[in-house]
Amino acid sequence: MTRWRLTIEFDGRPFMGWQRQDHGPSVQQTLEEAIHRMTGEATSVHAAGRTDAGVHALAMAAHADIEKTVTEHRLREGLNALVRPQPISVTAAEQVADDWHARFSCIGRKYLYRILNRRAPPALDRGRIWHIPVPLDAEAMAEGAALLVGKHDFTTFRSVHCQSDSPLKTLDRLDVKRVGEEIHIEAAARSFLHHQVRSMVGCLALVGRGQWQPDDIRKALDARDRAKLGLNAPAEGLYFVEAIYP
Amino acid sequence: MTRWRLTIEFDGRPFMGWQRQDHGPSVQQTLEEAIHRMTGEATSVHAAGRTDAGVHALAMAAHADIEKTVTEHRLREGLNALVRPQPISVTAAEQVADDWHARFSCIGRKYLYRILNRRAPPALDRGRIWHIPVPLDAEAMAEGAALLVGKHDFTTFRSVHCQSDSPLKTLDRLDVKRVGEEIHIEAAARSFLHHQVRSMVGCLALVGRGQWQPDDIRKALDARDRAKLGLNAPAEGLYFVEAIYP
C-alpha cells in the first residue's frame, strides 16, 4: 500500500462540493471513481478542506491509499484522463508517509475570495467571482478585516451546520486589496469554521457598501450570535488556494 | 439617431465567432437581437475585430446606430439583461460622433495569447488557454518573436480565407513572457491578417519545444508561403484585449 498525496485544481461550478453527496456529483466521488477505474480499488480520497458546492480550488491537497504499484507520472496522467469531462485536474501526485493525512497533518489553509466590483456583470468569469455592482470602499473593508485577525470566538461567522467542537479559531491573515476591477480578500488560518470565510466576506461587503461601519464587524464578532451575521457571501467567489504542511 | 460605442467582454466558447453565421450563435447576432428586443430596431453591430469561433474578448470595441432615445446607463443595463444567458457583458456604452466607426476608425489592436505550460491540463481555465504539456523555452520564443516585429509580407501567417487586400502588415509588438505556469504572448498592430496571431503563436510554440530554431521563424516569413506555416495555434488561448482610437 502506498499513500499518495494529490494536488488538485477544480472548477466548483458543476459540483455539490468536495464531499460525496447522494444528490449530485462531488469532487471526491469523481476522483474515487477514477482511482477505481484505474486500479480496481475502492479507496477514499481525503482532502485538507471539504469545500462547499460551487467553491473552487487552485491547489487542494488530498490523499488516497493505493495498493497497486504505479508511478507518479502514470497516476497523475491516468487520473486526468479518467476524470474527464469533469473540470478537475490533478497537478501533482507524490508518495508520502503512511501517517501523513491531508486533513489532520495540515497546519495552515489559505483561501482567496474574488469580488468583481463594476457595473457590468462578469462574462469570462461567470460563476467564478461575486459581482457587486455598487462601488466598494476597499480601505474601510480592510479596516473591518483587521478587527477579525487573531484568536476569537467566531460563532457569528459560523454556519449552523458547522461540526467543529469549538467556535474558537485563530485567524492569521485577512487582507483586502483592490486588483483592477476586482477586490481580493485573502484569508489564512490553521483551520476555518464552516462558512467562516464567506461569512466574513459577506460582512466586509456590507462595510464596503457603507451599510456597516468597520466597527460593526467588531460588534458582530462580540455578539457571538449567528443571527447578527450581516450577509453570507456566495460560494462562486471562493477559492481554496493552498494547504500547508510541516 | 445616435451612434453608440459599446465595449464588450465575452467568453468565446459558445460562439461561432463575432460575425453572424447561419450555423450557430455569434456575439454579433446576440447583441443585435438584444438591441432589437430593447428598441424594436433592426440595427447592425460593427466590431473592431471579427474574432473567430472560440476566441475571447476582454474589451472588444463595437458600434451600433439606435433611433430610440436611451441613457448610457439604461442601454448598458438593458443589453446585459437581454443577452443572458450568453456569456457577454457590455462593460461600457457611450455616445460617439456619427462618423466614428469601430472598425475603420481603429488605429491599433491588441491581442493576448495564453499558453498553460505544465503537465496537468487546465481545470479552471478549460477552453480559455492552450495547454502545452512539454516545457517551453520562453527565451527562444522571444528571440523568434522579435524577428516578426516590423513591416513584413505575412503571407505565411495568413489564413487562406483572409480577405485583406494586402499581406503587408506592420507588427508593432510581439512580446513573450512567462507568468507562473503560463506563457503570455502579447501582440499589437494597427491591424492583423486573418489567423495572423494564431499562426505566429503556433510557430513560436514549435520554437519553444525546440522543434524549430528561432531563425526558422525568419525562414517561414521570408518564404511568403502558407504551406511553410509550422502550426496554427487553437482559438481557445486567444483574447482580443483592446482597440485603440485617435
XYZ file of C-alpha atoms in Angstrom:
492
model
C 0.000 0.000 0.000
C 1.238 3.452 -0.872
C -0.215 6.656 0.468
C -0.404 9.257 -2.292
C -0.629 12.986 -1.834
C -2.596 14.612 -4.635
C -2.716 18.292 -5.534
C -5.979 19.127 -7.241
C -7.309 22.097 -9.191
C -11.036 22.213 -9.801
C -13.806 24.452 -11.045
C -16.532 24.142 -8.414
C -19.469 25.018 -10.671
C -20.730 21.516 -11.535
C -20.159 20.021 -8.081
C -22.193 19.700 -4.887
C -18.864 20.383 -3.168
C -15.845 18.314 -2.260
C -17.649 15.659 -0.237
C -19.672 12.737 -1.611
C -23.389 13.510 -1.745
C -26.353 11.408 -2.683
C -27.959 14.162 -4.732
C -25.229 15.192 -7.161
C -21.626 14.995 -8.353
C -18.757 15.768 -5.994
C -15.029 16.187 -6.494
C -14.374 13.337 -4.030
C -16.637 10.880 -5.833
C -15.200 11.795 -9.245
C -11.656 11.136 -8.008
C -12.567 7.931 -6.162
C -14.277 6.570 -9.267
C -11.262 7.472 -11.406
C -8.943 5.613 -8.988
C -11.332 2.654 -9.023
C -11.340 2.525 -12.812
C -7.545 2.750 -12.851
C -6.737 0.245 -10.109
C -9.903 -1.724 -9.369
C -9.585 -0.498 -5.773
C -12.292 1.134 -3.675
C -10.380 3.793 -1.769
C -11.312 7.023 -0.015
C -9.841 10.372 -1.003
C -9.410 12.725 1.981
C -8.959 16.466 1.467
C -7.459 19.284 3.524
C -10.709 21.215 3.157
C -14.221 19.991 2.460
C -15.323 22.845 0.231
C -18.992 23.674 -0.360
C -20.971 23.479 -3.576
C -19.677 25.984 -6.117
C -16.376 26.676 -4.327
C -13.239 26.349 -6.475
C -9.714 25.142 -5.736
C -6.379 26.243 -7.152
C -4.442 23.603 -5.221
C -6.482 21.401 -2.902
C -4.364 18.845 -1.017
C -5.727 15.321 -0.618
C -4.520 11.793 -0.008
C -5.519 8.285 -1.027
C -4.127 4.816 -0.253
C -3.483 2.656 -3.308
C -2.326 -0.991 -3.327
C -1.395 -1.177 -6.982
C 2.140 -0.147 -7.885
C 2.093 2.889 -10.129
C 4.495 5.734 -10.933
C 3.756 9.358 -10.062
C 3.581 10.156 -13.754
C 1.151 7.330 -14.555
C -1.096 8.107 -11.615
C -1.373 11.810 -12.446
C -1.834 11.287 -16.171
C -4.230 8.381 -15.686
C -6.445 10.274 -13.252
C -6.515 13.329 -15.500
C -7.693 11.182 -18.398
C -10.338 9.439 -16.270
C -11.905 12.448 -14.532
C -12.959 13.899 -17.900
C -15.195 15.629 -18.709
C -15.372 17.000 -15.174
C -13.262 20.168 -14.642
C -10.766 18.577 -12.268
C -7.006 18.461 -12.800
C -4.507 16.538 -10.687
C -1.497 18.841 -10.897
C 0.808 16.696 -8.721
C 0.945 13.185 -7.232
C 3.642 12.155 -4.785
C 4.241 9.321 -2.359
C 4.033 10.280 1.313
C 4.451 8.507 4.650
C 1.605 6.231 5.740
C 0.759 8.540 8.632
C 0.595 11.688 6.514
C -3.006 12.926 6.474
C -4.261 15.645 4.133
C -6.681 16.938 6.760
C -5.118 16.172 10.128
C -1.473 16.889 9.181
C -2.420 20.251 7.681
C -1.155 23.214 9.726
C -2.365 26.051 7.514
C -5.031 26.824 4.934
C -5.294 29.749 2.554
C -8.367 30.986 0.747
C -8.924 33.712 -1.833
C -12.250 35.457 -2.307
C -12.759 37.418 -5.538
C -15.306 40.225 -5.921
C -15.922 41.863 -9.310
C -16.676 45.473 -8.452
C -18.008 47.150 -11.585
C -21.435 47.886 -13.012
C -21.370 45.231 -15.753
C -21.698 41.560 -14.813
C -18.836 39.133 -15.498
C -18.750 37.336 -18.866
C -15.413 35.491 -18.742
C -15.591 34.735 -15.005
C -19.267 33.999 -14.601
C -19.758 31.619 -11.678
C -16.202 32.267 -10.549
C -16.485 35.691 -8.941
C -19.030 37.580 -6.810
C -20.450 40.519 -8.746
C -21.138 43.628 -6.641
C -22.176 46.464 -8.964
C -22.039 49.338 -6.445
C -18.644 50.894 -5.618
C -16.969 49.330 -2.597
C -14.687 51.169 -0.182
C -11.754 48.745 -0.032
C -9.998 50.765 2.679
C -12.987 50.546 5.006
C -13.179 46.821 4.259
C -9.509 46.411 5.168
C -10.151 48.301 8.400
C -13.015 45.959 9.242
C -10.987 42.892 8.266
C -8.186 43.822 10.663
C -10.660 43.530 13.551
C -11.171 39.827 12.773
C -7.489 38.857 12.796
C -6.356 36.982 15.903
C -7.910 34.420 18.234
C -11.664 34.873 18.606
C -14.932 33.095 19.203
C -16.258 33.119 15.620
C -19.776 31.893 16.442
C -21.330 34.750 14.434
C -19.324 33.717 11.360
C -20.098 30.013 11.570
C -22.748 28.003 9.769
C -25.404 26.343 11.934
C -24.248 23.104 10.265
C -20.645 23.540 11.438
C -19.332 20.355 13.066
C -16.307 21.891 14.752
C -16.027 21.206 18.501
C -15.199 24.799 19.287
C -16.008 28.190 17.716
C -12.564 29.434 18.800
C -10.218 29.952 15.861
C -7.082 31.965 15.233
C -7.264 33.967 12.020
C -3.708 34.694 10.900
C -4.434 36.972 7.982
C -7.397 38.681 6.302
C -6.114 41.052 3.635
C -8.283 43.192 1.390
C -6.809 44.671 -1.768
C -8.073 46.183 -4.980
C -6.745 44.485 -8.144
C -8.033 46.377 -11.182
C -11.814 45.915 -11.277
C -11.628 43.234 -8.593
C -11.327 43.173 -4.832
C -9.353 40.240 -3.474
C -9.715 39.051 0.084
C -7.010 36.629 1.233
C -7.591 34.609 4.384
C -5.100 32.374 6.190
C -5.532 30.281 9.341
C -4.628 26.885 10.716
C -8.260 25.962 10.091
C -11.604 27.619 9.480
C -15.153 27.035 10.675
C -17.816 26.032 8.152
C -18.775 29.123 6.085
C -16.323 31.273 8.037
C -14.608 32.862 5.037
C -17.886 33.501 3.218
C -19.453 34.944 6.376
C -16.517 37.287 6.986
C -16.526 38.379 3.313
C -20.291 38.976 3.380
C -19.973 41.359 6.330
C -16.941 43.081 4.785
C -19.048 43.680 1.661
C -21.609 45.480 3.852
C -18.766 47.650 5.149
C -17.581 48.262 1.586
C -21.079 49.424 0.600
C -21.262 51.724 3.597
C -24.197 49.841 5.132
C -21.965 48.843 8.035
C -19.171 50.801 9.666
C -15.892 48.907 10.134
C -16.602 48.745 13.843
C -19.873 46.878 13.190
C -17.622 43.927 12.362
C -16.362 44.001 15.941
C -19.935 44.205 17.259
C -20.967 41.216 15.173
C -17.938 39.259 16.392
C -18.523 40.199 20.041
C -22.194 39.200 19.812
C -21.219 35.529 19.286
C -24.610 35.113 17.645
C -25.227 33.769 14.137
C -28.330 35.973 13.921
C -26.023 39.029 13.985
C -24.335 37.973 10.742
C -24.959 40.652 8.121
C -24.557 38.579 4.988
C -23.053 35.287 3.849
C -21.151 35.751 0.575
C -21.965 33.344 -2.294
C -19.772 30.312 -2.948
C -18.854 31.327 -6.506
C -16.146 33.830 -5.468
C -14.295 31.470 -3.123
C -11.075 29.590 -3.965
C -9.154 27.134 -1.804
C -5.626 28.317 -2.567
C -3.179 26.211 -0.572
C -2.769 23.723 2.267
C 0.397 23.963 4.330
C 2.173 21.026 5.999
C 5.141 20.865 8.402
C -30.242 58.586 -34.492
C -27.402 58.149 -32.054
C -24.245 56.185 -32.748
C -23.247 54.198 -29.672
C -19.811 52.849 -28.898
C -20.013 49.629 -26.929
C -17.216 47.913 -25.004
C -17.846 44.201 -24.789
C -16.352 41.343 -22.791
C -17.195 37.832 -23.948
C -16.282 34.214 -23.416
C -15.842 32.813 -26.922
C -16.635 29.184 -26.097
C -20.313 29.028 -27.123
C -19.953 31.217 -30.220
C -19.157 30.610 -33.887
C -17.185 33.859 -33.573
C -18.050 37.545 -33.649
C -19.778 37.573 -37.018
C -23.315 36.380 -37.761
C -23.341 32.809 -39.095
C -26.139 30.637 -40.374
C -24.941 27.589 -38.494
C -24.645 28.778 -34.900
C -24.727 31.610 -32.345
C -22.473 34.628 -32.730
C -21.668 37.573 -30.490
C -22.918 39.977 -33.171
C -26.290 38.264 -33.523
C -26.782 38.046 -29.764
C -26.171 41.790 -29.392
C -28.304 42.730 -32.403
C -31.203 40.680 -31.068
C -30.843 42.278 -27.636
C -30.965 45.757 -29.207
C -33.999 44.697 -31.239
C -35.836 43.477 -28.148
C -34.984 46.693 -26.335
C -35.798 49.207 -29.081
C -37.739 47.375 -31.776
C -34.990 48.421 -34.188
C -33.094 46.185 -36.601
C -29.559 47.569 -36.419
C -26.107 46.208 -37.205
C -23.359 45.994 -34.622
C -19.879 46.545 -36.103
C -16.765 45.453 -34.223
C -13.105 46.468 -34.307
C -12.155 42.826 -34.817
C -14.163 39.942 -36.245
C -12.863 37.239 -33.950
C -13.050 33.546 -34.843
C -15.025 30.799 -33.148
C -13.744 30.198 -29.617
C -11.751 33.442 -29.373
C -12.466 35.574 -26.299
C -12.554 39.332 -25.707
C -11.641 41.382 -22.669
C -12.737 44.645 -24.271
C -13.966 44.426 -27.848
C -14.981 47.793 -29.293
C -18.114 47.983 -31.413
C -20.716 50.484 -32.581
C -24.434 50.497 -33.354
C -26.860 53.175 -34.522
C -30.020 53.459 -32.431
C -33.003 55.744 -33.115
C -34.664 55.391 -29.732
C -33.551 57.826 -27.041
C -31.915 55.974 -24.196
C -29.362 56.802 -21.493
C -25.940 55.176 -21.328
C -26.942 53.511 -18.096
C -30.220 52.107 -19.467
C -28.593 50.859 -22.664
C -25.779 49.047 -20.864
C -28.000 47.564 -18.160
C -30.736 46.647 -20.620
C -28.378 44.881 -23.001
C -26.732 42.987 -20.147
C -30.130 41.751 -19.007
C -31.178 40.768 -22.538
C -28.017 38.912 -23.673
C -28.452 36.365 -20.864
C -27.698 33.525 -20.639
C -24.937 34.075 -23.190
C -21.555 34.982 -21.630
C -21.430 38.520 -22.989
C -21.109 41.669 -20.880
C -21.394 45.247 -22.144
C -18.944 46.997 -19.847
C -19.427 50.485 -21.318
C -21.804 52.343 -23.645
C -21.119 55.890 -24.801
C -22.399 58.224 -27.486
C -19.957 58.939 -30.305
C -19.929 61.043 -33.481
C -21.922 59.703 -36.418
C -18.737 59.137 -38.437
C -16.965 57.162 -35.703
C -16.532 53.569 -36.885
C -15.431 50.739 -34.599
C -13.539 49.040 -37.413
C -12.420 51.820 -39.754
C -11.578 54.433 -37.087
C -9.490 51.931 -35.145
C -5.747 52.672 -35.271
C -4.474 49.869 -33.056
C -5.438 46.410 -31.861
C -4.002 44.351 -29.035
C -4.284 40.622 -28.505
C -3.156 38.311 -25.712
C -2.441 34.628 -26.240
C -2.291 32.399 -23.134
C -0.450 29.070 -23.028
C -0.658 26.819 -19.957
C 2.763 25.189 -19.804
C 2.570 22.380 -17.239
C 1.957 18.649 -17.354
C -1.588 18.705 -15.971
C -4.434 20.020 -18.119
C -6.364 23.146 -17.079
C -9.433 22.732 -14.867
C -10.400 26.325 -14.090
C -9.401 27.700 -17.498
C -10.523 24.886 -19.740
C -11.378 26.272 -23.187
C -9.672 29.525 -22.294
C -5.993 28.632 -22.591
C -3.822 26.444 -24.876
C -2.378 23.522 -22.926
C 1.165 22.549 -23.932
C 2.414 19.861 -21.524
C 6.073 19.810 -22.582
C 8.417 22.508 -21.201
C 8.709 25.532 -23.482
C 11.822 27.684 -23.836
C 10.293 31.160 -23.447
C 13.602 32.895 -24.213
C 13.933 31.133 -27.561
C 10.301 32.026 -28.288
C 11.003 35.690 -27.512
C 14.011 35.552 -29.849
C 11.826 34.152 -32.624
C 9.064 36.684 -31.920
C 11.464 39.602 -32.321
C 12.068 38.533 -35.936
C 8.393 39.110 -36.763
C 8.188 42.680 -35.440
C 8.173 45.375 -38.126
C 6.692 45.693 -41.607
C 6.604 42.388 -43.480
C 4.711 40.352 -46.028
C 2.885 37.967 -43.654
C 1.556 35.609 -46.342
C 2.884 32.586 -44.419
C 0.947 33.664 -41.316
C -2.334 34.365 -43.100
C -5.375 32.141 -43.461
C -6.321 31.142 -46.986
C -9.708 32.710 -46.184
C -8.160 36.106 -45.387
C -9.971 38.901 -47.199
C -7.335 41.597 -46.724
C -6.186 43.325 -49.922
C -2.545 43.043 -48.994
C -0.417 40.640 -46.941
C 1.766 43.568 -45.860
C 1.317 44.450 -42.191
C 3.347 46.260 -39.574
C 3.607 44.325 -36.330
C 4.375 46.809 -33.559
C 4.911 44.397 -30.712
C 5.128 40.645 -30.086
C 6.228 40.037 -26.507
C 6.685 36.622 -24.915
C 6.835 36.329 -21.135
C 6.470 33.620 -18.549
C 3.798 34.309 -15.903
C 3.863 31.496 -13.346
C 2.742 28.323 -15.125
C 1.622 30.330 -18.151
C 3.329 31.876 -21.147
C 1.731 35.095 -22.363
C 2.236 36.392 -25.873
C 1.114 39.986 -26.411
C 0.668 41.257 -29.950
C -0.019 44.823 -31.072
C -0.517 46.227 -34.561
C -2.700 48.676 -36.439
C -4.440 45.610 -37.876
C -3.852 41.902 -38.321
C -4.460 39.409 -41.115
C -6.955 36.589 -40.565
C -5.346 33.978 -38.261
C -2.143 36.022 -38.046
C -1.812 35.942 -34.250
C -2.651 32.251 -34.016
C -0.246 31.430 -36.856
C 2.581 33.376 -35.235
C 1.892 31.750 -31.856
C 1.785 28.276 -33.394
C 5.245 28.705 -34.894
C 6.595 30.236 -31.679
C 5.336 27.132 -29.837
C 7.443 24.997 -32.203
C 10.430 27.161 -31.270
C 9.579 26.772 -27.571
C 9.505 22.992 -27.945
C 12.857 23.010 -29.748
C 11.368 21.631 -32.977
C 12.209 24.901 -34.695
C 15.155 27.212 -34.128
C 14.309 30.906 -33.673
C 15.718 31.590 -37.123
C 13.206 29.171 -38.680
C 10.642 31.898 -37.964
C 12.543 34.185 -40.338
C 12.682 31.440 -42.964
C 8.938 30.875 -42.710
C 8.313 34.615 -43.008
C 10.663 35.004 -45.980
C 9.046 32.065 -47.776
C 5.774 34.037 -48.118
C 4.065 30.662 -48.437
C 1.190 29.417 -46.252
C 2.467 25.859 -46.758
C 5.587 26.836 -44.764
C 3.487 27.579 -41.653
C 4.555 25.217 -38.885
C 1.404 25.246 -36.786
C -1.743 27.326 -36.269
C -2.461 27.726 -32.540
C -6.005 26.892 -31.359
C -8.566 29.650 -30.832
C -9.114 28.910 -27.135
C -5.984 30.741 -25.923
C -6.658 33.976 -27.829
C -8.106 37.162 -26.305
C -8.941 40.433 -28.052
C -7.618 42.854 -25.431
C -8.131 46.392 -26.678
C -8.956 48.574 -29.653
C -7.251 51.963 -29.868
C -8.753 55.100 -31.430
C -7.297 58.564 -32.143
